[in-house]
Short mmCIF file of C-alpha atoms in Angstrom, two decimals:
data_model
loop_
_atom_site.label_atom_id
_atom_site.label_comp_id
_atom_site.label_asym_id
_atom_site.label_seq_id
_atom_site.Cartn_x
_atom_site.Cartn_y
_atom_site.Cartn_z
CA MET Z 248 -22.08 -6.05 5.11
CA ARG Z 249 -20.24 -5.53 1.85
CA ARG Z 250 -19.58 -2.28 0.03
CA VAL Z 251 -17.42 -1.34 -2.94
CA GLU Z 252 -16.51 2.11 -4.27
CA GLN Z 253 -14.01 3.43 -6.81
CA VAL Z 254 -11.66 5.73 -4.91
CA MET Z 255 -8.16 7.01 -5.69
CA GLY Z 256 -8.25 5.29 -9.06
CA PHE Z 257 -8.90 1.74 -7.85
CA PRO Z 258 -11.74 -0.30 -6.31
CA VAL Z 259 -11.97 -0.27 -2.53
CA SER Z 260 -14.06 -3.04 -1.00
CA LEU Z 261 -15.09 -3.44 2.62
CA ARG Z 262 -16.56 -6.55 4.19
CA VAL Z 263 -17.73 -6.52 7.80
CA ASP Z 264 -18.77 -9.78 9.44
CA ASP Z 265 -19.94 -8.38 12.79
CA GLU Z 266 -23.59 -8.97 13.61
CA GLN Z 267 -24.13 -5.26 14.22
CA VAL Z 268 -22.60 -3.00 11.57
CA PRO Z 269 -22.30 0.72 12.43
CA GLY Z 270 -23.36 2.37 9.18
CA ALA Z 271 -21.86 5.71 10.19
CA ALA Z 272 -18.42 4.13 10.56
CA VAL Z 273 -18.66 2.52 7.13
CA ASP Z 274 -19.66 5.86 5.63
CA ALA Z 275 -16.73 7.51 7.43
CA VAL Z 276 -14.28 5.05 5.85
CA PHE Z 277 -15.20 5.96 2.30
CA ALA Z 278 -15.58 9.66 3.10
CA TRP Z 279 -12.05 9.66 4.52
CA LEU Z 280 -10.59 7.95 1.45
CA ARG Z 281 -12.32 10.43 -0.87
CA GLU Z 282 -10.95 13.27 1.26
CA VAL Z 283 -7.43 11.86 0.99
CA ASP Z 284 -7.76 11.66 -2.77
CA GLU Z 285 -8.76 15.31 -2.97
CA ARG Z 286 -6.02 16.49 -0.61
CA PHE Z 287 -3.05 14.34 -1.56
CA SER Z 288 -3.40 13.35 -5.21
CA PRO Z 289 -0.59 14.76 -7.38
CA PHE Z 290 -3.00 14.46 -10.31
CA LYS Z 291 -5.48 17.00 -8.90
CA HIS Z 292 -4.47 20.60 -9.55
CA GLY Z 293 -5.93 21.95 -6.31
CA SER Z 294 -4.65 19.26 -3.95
CA GLU Z 295 -2.32 20.14 -1.09
CA VAL Z 296 0.41 18.02 -2.68
CA SER Z 297 0.12 19.87 -6.00
CA ARG Z 298 0.11 23.25 -4.29
CA LEU Z 299 3.23 22.31 -2.31
CA ASP Z 300 4.94 21.08 -5.47
CA ARG Z 301 4.20 24.38 -7.24
CA GLY Z 302 5.55 26.37 -4.28
CA GLU Z 303 2.19 27.93 -3.43
CA ILE Z 304 2.62 26.73 0.15
CA GLY Z 305 5.89 26.09 1.95
CA PRO Z 306 7.02 22.92 3.74
CA GLY Z 307 6.24 24.59 7.07
CA GLU Z 308 2.67 25.36 6.02
CA VAL Z 309 1.43 21.87 5.18
CA SER Z 310 -1.20 20.07 7.22
CA ALA Z 311 -0.21 17.69 10.01
CA ASP Z 312 -1.38 14.76 7.87
CA LEU Z 313 0.77 15.71 4.90
CA ALA Z 314 3.73 16.40 7.18
CA GLU Z 315 3.34 12.86 8.54
CA VAL Z 316 3.22 11.39 5.02
CA LEU Z 317 6.26 13.36 3.88
CA GLY Z 318 8.11 12.26 7.02
CA LEU Z 319 7.42 8.63 6.14
CA CYS Z 320 8.58 9.24 2.57
CA GLU Z 321 11.85 10.63 3.84
CA GLU Z 322 12.26 7.73 6.27
CA TYR Z 323 12.02 5.22 3.41
CA ARG Z 324 14.28 7.29 1.14
CA VAL Z 325 17.02 7.24 3.75
CA ALA Z 326 16.47 3.58 4.63
CA THR Z 327 16.78 2.49 0.99
CA GLY Z 328 19.79 4.64 0.15
CA GLY Z 329 17.66 6.70 -2.23
CA ALA Z 330 16.04 3.83 -4.16
CA PHE Z 331 12.64 4.91 -2.83
CA ASP Z 332 12.19 8.59 -3.66
CA VAL Z 333 9.00 10.61 -4.15
CA ARG Z 334 10.91 13.59 -5.59
CA LEU Z 335 12.56 12.21 -8.70
CA PRO Z 336 14.24 14.67 -11.10
CA GLY Z 337 11.96 15.67 -13.92
CA ARG Z 338 8.86 14.56 -12.04
CA GLY Z 339 6.59 16.34 -9.64
CA LEU Z 340 6.18 15.41 -6.00
CA ASP Z 341 4.33 12.07 -5.89
CA PRO Z 342 3.86 10.52 -2.42
CA CYS Z 343 1.21 8.02 -3.62
CA ALA Z 344 3.39 5.04 -2.70
CA VAL Z 345 3.00 6.00 0.96
CA VAL Z 346 -0.39 7.72 0.85
CA LYS Z 347 -2.35 4.64 -0.21
CA GLY Z 348 -1.32 2.33 2.62
CA TRP Z 349 -1.31 5.15 5.17
CA ALA Z 350 -4.83 6.26 4.23
CA VAL Z 351 -6.32 2.77 4.20
CA GLN Z 352 -4.71 1.97 7.54
CA ARG Z 353 -6.30 5.12 8.97
CA ALA Z 354 -9.63 3.96 7.54
CA ALA Z 355 -9.22 0.62 9.31
CA GLU Z 356 -8.55 2.45 12.55
CA LEU Z 357 -11.84 4.31 12.12
CA LEU Z 358 -13.60 0.95 12.03
CA ARG Z 359 -11.79 -0.32 15.11
CA ALA Z 360 -12.58 2.89 16.98
CA ALA Z 361 -16.25 2.32 16.19
CA GLY Z 362 -16.08 -1.14 17.73
CA VAL Z 363 -15.94 -3.18 14.53
CA GLU Z 364 -14.14 -6.44 15.31
CA ARG Z 365 -14.13 -8.55 12.14
CA PHE Z 366 -13.55 -6.84 8.78
CA CYS Z 367 -11.50 -6.97 5.61
CA LEU Z 368 -10.67 -3.74 3.77
CA ASN Z 369 -9.22 -4.30 0.30
CA ALA Z 370 -7.79 -1.33 -1.62
CA GLY Z 371 -6.79 -2.35 -5.11
CA GLY Z 372 -5.41 -5.67 -3.89
CA ASP Z 373 -3.73 -4.38 -0.74
CA VAL Z 374 -5.52 -5.63 2.35
CA VAL Z 375 -5.86 -4.77 6.02
CA ALA Z 376 -7.93 -7.16 8.10
CA ALA Z 377 -9.13 -7.65 11.65
CA GLY Z 378 -10.60 -10.70 13.31
CA GLY Z 379 -10.29 -13.70 11.11
CA PRO Z 380 -8.55 -15.66 9.97
CA TRP Z 381 -8.85 -14.16 6.48
CA ARG Z 382 -7.36 -15.68 3.34
CA VAL Z 383 -5.60 -13.39 0.86
CA GLY Z 384 -4.54 -14.59 -2.58
CA VAL Z 385 -1.24 -13.37 -4.05
CA ARG Z 386 -1.56 -13.04 -7.82
CA HIS Z 387 0.94 -14.72 -10.12
CA PRO Z 388 3.11 -11.91 -11.56
CA GLU Z 389 2.74 -13.15 -15.16
CA ARG Z 390 -0.57 -15.02 -15.28
CA ALA Z 391 -3.67 -13.10 -14.28
CA ASP Z 392 -5.70 -16.27 -13.78
CA ARG Z 393 -3.27 -17.87 -11.32
CA LEU Z 394 -2.17 -17.35 -7.72
CA CYS Z 395 1.36 -17.75 -6.42
CA THR Z 396 0.18 -18.52 -2.93
CA VAL Z 397 -2.62 -17.92 -0.44
CA LEU Z 398 -1.87 -16.22 2.85
CA GLU Z 399 -3.87 -16.49 6.07
CA ILE Z 400 -3.88 -13.40 8.27
CA THR Z 401 -5.51 -12.20 11.47
CA ASP Z 402 -5.13 -8.56 12.53
CA ALA Z 403 -2.52 -7.80 9.88
CA ALA Z 404 -2.00 -6.25 6.46
CA VAL Z 405 -0.77 -7.51 3.08
CA ALA Z 406 0.55 -5.44 0.17
CA THR Z 407 2.08 -6.40 -3.18
CA SER Z 408 4.19 -4.37 -5.61
CA ALA Z 409 4.52 -5.75 -9.13
CA LEU Z 410 4.49 -4.89 -12.81
CA TYR Z 411 1.21 -6.53 -13.83
CA GLU Z 412 -1.23 -3.65 -13.22
CA ARG Z 413 0.67 -0.52 -14.25
CA GLY Z 414 3.77 -1.78 -16.03
CA ALA Z 415 7.21 -0.43 -15.13
CA HIS Z 416 5.84 2.38 -12.95
CA ILE Z 417 8.21 1.92 -9.99
CA LEU Z 418 11.51 3.69 -10.53
CA ASP Z 419 14.79 3.17 -8.74
CA GLY Z 420 15.52 6.63 -7.35
CA ARG Z 421 19.25 5.96 -7.50
CA THR Z 422 19.17 5.69 -11.30
CA GLY Z 423 15.88 7.27 -12.32
CA ARG Z 424 15.14 4.17 -14.38
CA PRO Z 425 12.49 1.44 -13.95
CA ALA Z 426 13.36 -0.95 -11.14
CA THR Z 427 14.66 -4.36 -12.18
CA GLY Z 428 15.40 -7.63 -10.45
CA LEU Z 429 11.95 -8.52 -9.14
CA LEU Z 430 8.64 -9.52 -10.73
CA SER Z 431 6.66 -9.05 -7.54
CA VAL Z 432 7.14 -8.59 -3.82
CA THR Z 433 4.50 -9.12 -1.16
CA VAL Z 434 4.90 -7.91 2.40
CA VAL Z 435 2.87 -8.93 5.45
CA ALA Z 436 3.09 -6.45 8.33
CA PRO Z 437 1.10 -5.25 11.34
CA SER Z 438 -0.13 -2.19 9.41
CA LEU Z 439 -0.81 -1.40 5.76
CA THR Z 440 1.27 1.75 6.10
CA GLU Z 441 4.32 -0.46 6.69
CA ALA Z 442 3.33 -3.28 4.32
CA ASP Z 443 2.58 -1.06 1.31
CA SER Z 444 5.53 1.30 1.70
CA THR Z 445 7.95 -1.57 2.35
CA ALA Z 446 6.73 -3.54 -0.67
CA THR Z 447 7.16 -0.54 -2.97
CA ALA Z 448 10.55 0.35 -1.52
CA ALA Z 449 11.79 -3.23 -1.80
CA PHE Z 450 10.66 -3.43 -5.42
CA ALA Z 451 12.49 -0.19 -6.18
CA MET Z 452 15.68 -1.66 -4.69
CA GLY Z 453 15.52 -4.73 -6.90
CA ALA Z 454 16.91 -8.08 -5.80
CA GLU Z 455 18.60 -6.57 -2.74
CA GLY Z 456 15.19 -5.36 -1.58
CA ILE Z 457 14.16 -8.83 -0.43
CA ALA Z 458 16.77 -8.99 2.32
CA TRP Z 459 16.15 -5.34 3.19
CA ALA Z 460 12.41 -5.84 3.59
CA SER Z 461 12.90 -9.08 5.52
CA ALA Z 462 15.00 -7.20 8.05
CA ARG Z 463 12.29 -4.63 8.73
CA PRO Z 464 10.68 -5.21 12.16
CA GLY Z 465 7.44 -7.16 11.90
CA CYS Z 466 7.69 -7.70 8.12
CA GLN Z 467 7.41 -11.05 6.33
CA VAL Z 468 8.21 -11.27 2.62
CA PHE Z 469 7.10 -13.40 -0.32
CA ALA Z 470 8.82 -12.46 -3.60
CA VAL Z 471 9.33 -13.64 -7.16
CA ASP Z 472 12.58 -12.46 -8.71
CA ALA Z 473 13.40 -11.80 -12.36
CA GLU Z 474 14.64 -15.40 -12.70
CA ARG Z 475 11.18 -16.55 -11.57
CA ARG Z 476 12.48 -17.94 -8.31
CA VAL Z 477 10.22 -17.75 -5.26
CA LEU Z 478 11.88 -16.41 -2.13
CA ARG Z 479 10.14 -16.06 1.21
CA THR Z 480 10.86 -15.56 4.87
CA GLU Z 481 10.10 -18.37 7.30
CA GLY Z 482 7.28 -16.46 8.94
CA VAL Z 483 5.14 -15.90 5.84
CA PRO Z 484 1.63 -17.04 6.91
CA VAL Z 485 0.94 -19.41 3.99
CA ALA Z 486 -2.50 -21.03 4.33
CA ALA Z 487 -2.56 -24.76 4.92
#
């Protein structure tokens, strides 16, 4: 079974290779992601995030889901010394860097709870997969028609932060300026919550982010720095 929908501003594709595919679980995946977009998008006036940012609800009145997301945001802010920050001066609250991976990981858990054993869920290039092995291409940071490497994962997640899709959109919270030092950073982790947030945080930190991300429990890193050097941890699952 294969299905693709545009959600949260990017294509989300799901492939399930089980012989029996529970249609209700597949529907629940995309319904959940649409719900997250409505509730947590800073670009939707009526979302919970926008209402919190405008002061219409207080920090103690947010939903359990948003409280969890904001807790993760604070965890990464502290861990990066402020480089990763969803509350930059002059900007509204924007937890998207955590919301995406967190929401897609939750969607994957819906599939597992329904008994789905072999699937690949791809959200705008960030992937969470079960069963396998699955092969995931890492795009070259400067050439859209080339790959830097191909990873092979089983029951894991892969996320990449780079400049090629949205330009200099990741800011270093310590300076308020676009992050420098890296062209792309890819993180492999047990969950997409960790992989996506760690990749974004590492990119925001710049060159020092590679060592920081590599030290995170369960994380493997493949990065291209501003000098176009490839750096990777020993455990990166590069396909043969």
